[in-house]
Amino acid sequence: MAVWPAWEVREESGATAWFHVRLDFADGARVDALAVAADGCVNLEDVRARPALSLDDLAVFADWIEEPLFSVCGGVAAEPLQREPAGGRRARPAWPRGIEGSRLVAQEYRAAQHEGLDPVLAVMCATGHSRRRSLRLIAQARDAGFLTPRHARR
């Protein structure tokens, strides 16, 4: 992992510094991030990865870079997060299966439509699943009768 300064802005009350973070893997995959350090805290502003990171990978990415990033940026790491045992770790929220899950998917979908937002993206955010898996969940909600059919058949 490589971390190097990008730029710094000094003000009367202190300084804000940005850092480039690069994580290269043996198989050619790469993750680039932009971190900002201010007031003893470090936050990630941008993360880009090739190939794209899943939500599970993004959660693990934070673990990979936390200590080296804090040591370079001068921040103070927060208390360690309470984690589940290694086999049970989940990056996405628990989502009910079956009819209850389909009903909740339909609620998220209709709420996003009502607000003029992308309903598939809303289901993705709510469930933590990929676009493909979210489309399957939406189809299951349609099959269960919670959403209207996508296309009228003639």
mmCIF file of C-alpha atoms in Angstrom, residues 33-142:
data_model
loop_
_atom_site.group_PDB
_atom_site.id
_atom_site.type_symbol
_atom_site.label_atom_id
_atom_site.label_comp_id
_atom_site.label_asym_id
_atom_site.label_seq_id
_atom_site.Cartn_x
_atom_site.Cartn_y
_atom_site.Cartn_z
ATOM 1 C CA ALA A 33 -8.659 6.509 -2.756
ATOM 2 C CA LEU A 34 -8.522 10.132 -1.657
ATOM 3 C CA ALA A 35 -8.423 10.636 2.109
ATOM 4 C CA VAL A 36 -8.776 13.916 3.990
ATOM 5 C CA ALA A 37 -7.327 14.562 7.452
ATOM 6 C CA ALA A 38 -8.664 17.380 9.603
ATOM 7 C CA ASP A 39 -9.235 17.931 13.330
ATOM 8 C CA GLY A 40 -7.662 14.584 14.229
ATOM 9 C CA CYS A 41 -10.034 12.603 11.978
ATOM 10 C CA VAL A 42 -9.430 10.887 8.650
ATOM 11 C CA ASN A 43 -12.228 10.404 6.106
ATOM 12 C CA LEU A 44 -12.313 8.851 2.655
ATOM 13 C CA GLU A 45 -13.666 11.228 0.029
ATOM 14 C CA ASP A 46 -13.315 9.090 -3.083
ATOM 15 C CA VAL A 47 -12.645 5.418 -3.823
ATOM 16 C CA ARG A 48 -12.036 3.984 -7.293
ATOM 17 C CA ALA A 49 -11.289 0.359 -8.021
ATOM 18 C CA ARG A 50 -10.534 -1.815 -11.025
ATOM 19 C CA PRO A 51 -12.308 -4.185 -11.104
ATOM 20 C CA ALA A 52 -15.159 -2.647 -9.111
ATOM 21 C CA LEU A 53 -15.447 -3.496 -5.420
ATOM 22 C CA SER A 54 -18.490 -5.263 -4.020
ATOM 23 C CA LEU A 55 -19.973 -3.911 -0.802
ATOM 24 C CA ASP A 56 -18.253 -6.731 1.102
ATOM 25 C CA ASP A 57 -14.896 -5.784 -0.468
ATOM 26 C CA LEU A 58 -15.438 -2.099 0.313
ATOM 27 C CA ALA A 59 -15.954 -2.919 4.000
ATOM 28 C CA VAL A 60 -12.757 -4.987 4.017
ATOM 29 C CA PHE A 61 -10.901 -2.189 2.169
ATOM 30 C CA ALA A 62 -11.429 0.096 5.160
ATOM 31 C CA ASP A 63 -9.857 -2.545 7.408
ATOM 32 C CA TRP A 64 -6.844 -2.909 5.083
ATOM 33 C CA ILE A 65 -5.977 0.779 5.012
ATOM 34 C CA GLU A 66 -7.034 1.963 8.477
ATOM 35 C CA GLU A 67 -3.767 1.633 10.420
ATOM 36 C CA PRO A 68 -1.328 2.700 7.654
ATOM 37 C CA LEU A 69 -3.555 5.637 6.735
ATOM 38 C CA PHE A 70 -3.823 6.883 10.314
ATOM 39 C CA SER A 71 -0.073 6.575 10.827
ATOM 40 C CA VAL A 72 0.705 8.650 7.711
ATOM 41 C CA CYS A 73 -2.118 11.184 8.137
ATOM 42 C CA GLY A 74 -1.567 11.714 11.847
ATOM 43 C CA GLY A 75 -5.139 10.892 12.834
ATOM 44 C CA VAL A 76 -6.177 8.910 15.837
ATOM 45 C CA ALA A 77 -7.916 5.634 15.148
ATOM 46 C CA ALA A 78 -11.299 5.184 16.740
ATOM 47 C CA GLU A 79 -12.102 2.311 19.065
ATOM 48 C CA PRO A 80 -12.043 -0.981 17.174
ATOM 49 C CA LEU A 81 -15.445 -1.965 15.812
ATOM 50 C CA GLN A 82 -17.226 -4.887 17.385
ATOM 51 C CA ARG A 83 -17.083 -7.615 14.760
ATOM 52 C CA GLU A 84 -18.872 -10.880 14.301
ATOM 53 C CA PRO A 85 -16.788 -14.063 14.160
ATOM 54 C CA ALA A 86 -14.866 -14.424 10.882
ATOM 55 C CA GLY A 87 -17.389 -16.800 9.285
ATOM 56 C CA GLY A 88 -20.417 -14.605 10.053
ATOM 57 C CA ARG A 89 -19.262 -11.157 8.968
ATOM 58 C CA ARG A 90 -21.756 -9.322 6.763
ATOM 59 C CA ALA A 91 -21.180 -5.978 5.077
ATOM 60 C CA ARG A 92 -24.799 -5.625 4.016
ATOM 61 C CA PRO A 93 -27.786 -5.255 6.298
ATOM 62 C CA ALA A 94 -29.760 -8.368 7.127
ATOM 63 C CA TRP A 95 -32.683 -8.618 4.716
ATOM 64 C CA PRO A 96 -35.621 -10.928 5.298
ATOM 65 C CA ARG A 97 -36.211 -13.720 2.830
ATOM 66 C CA GLY A 98 -39.434 -14.908 1.267
ATOM 67 C CA ILE A 99 -42.686 -12.971 1.246
ATOM 68 C CA GLU A 100 -41.574 -10.468 3.901
ATOM 69 C CA GLY A 101 -38.466 -9.608 1.875
ATOM 70 C CA SER A 102 -40.536 -9.241 -1.308
ATOM 71 C CA ARG A 103 -42.957 -6.941 0.488
ATOM 72 C CA LEU A 104 -40.091 -4.742 1.740
ATOM 73 C CA VAL A 105 -38.505 -4.670 -1.735
ATOM 74 C CA ALA A 106 -41.833 -3.498 -3.169
ATOM 75 C CA GLN A 107 -42.070 -0.766 -0.503
ATOM 76 C CA GLU A 108 -38.572 0.520 -1.307
ATOM 77 C CA TYR A 109 -39.289 0.359 -5.047
ATOM 78 C CA ARG A 110 -42.601 2.271 -4.818
ATOM 79 C CA ALA A 111 -41.168 4.869 -2.399
ATOM 80 C CA ALA A 112 -38.324 5.624 -4.814
ATOM 81 C CA GLN A 113 -40.760 5.889 -7.737
ATOM 82 C CA HIS A 114 -42.930 8.277 -5.714
ATOM 83 C CA GLU A 115 -39.898 10.470 -4.955
ATOM 84 C CA GLY A 116 -38.749 10.415 -8.585
ATOM 85 C CA LEU A 117 -35.621 8.372 -7.813
ATOM 86 C CA ASP A 118 -34.206 5.260 -9.467
ATOM 87 C CA PRO A 119 -36.191 2.392 -7.878
ATOM 88 C CA VAL A 120 -33.590 -0.265 -8.689
ATOM 89 C CA LEU A 121 -30.866 1.821 -7.051
ATOM 90 C CA ALA A 122 -33.106 2.291 -4.005
ATOM 91 C CA VAL A 123 -33.507 -1.493 -3.686
ATOM 92 C CA MET A 124 -29.743 -1.915 -4.123
ATOM 93 C CA CYS A 125 -29.048 0.549 -1.291
ATOM 94 C CA ALA A 126 -31.675 -0.951 0.993
ATOM 95 C CA THR A 127 -30.619 -4.562 0.532
ATOM 96 C CA GLY A 128 -26.887 -4.101 -0.048
ATOM 97 C CA HIS A 129 -27.082 -6.421 -3.062
ATOM 98 C CA SER A 130 -25.731 -5.924 -6.577
ATOM 99 C CA ARG A 131 -27.880 -4.585 -9.404
ATOM 100 C CA ARG A 132 -28.403 -8.087 -10.803
ATOM 101 C CA ARG A 133 -29.495 -9.535 -7.452
ATOM 102 C CA SER A 134 -31.722 -6.505 -6.781
ATOM 103 C CA LEU A 135 -33.437 -6.979 -10.153
ATOM 104 C CA ARG A 136 -34.109 -10.598 -9.181
ATOM 105 C CA LEU A 137 -35.613 -9.458 -5.870
ATOM 106 C CA ILE A 138 -37.820 -6.957 -7.738
ATOM 107 C CA ALA A 139 -38.946 -9.732 -10.103
ATOM 108 C CA GLN A 140 -39.795 -11.904 -7.083
ATOM 109 C CA ALA A 141 -41.844 -9.028 -5.639
ATOM 110 C CA ARG A 142 -43.694 -8.753 -8.969
#
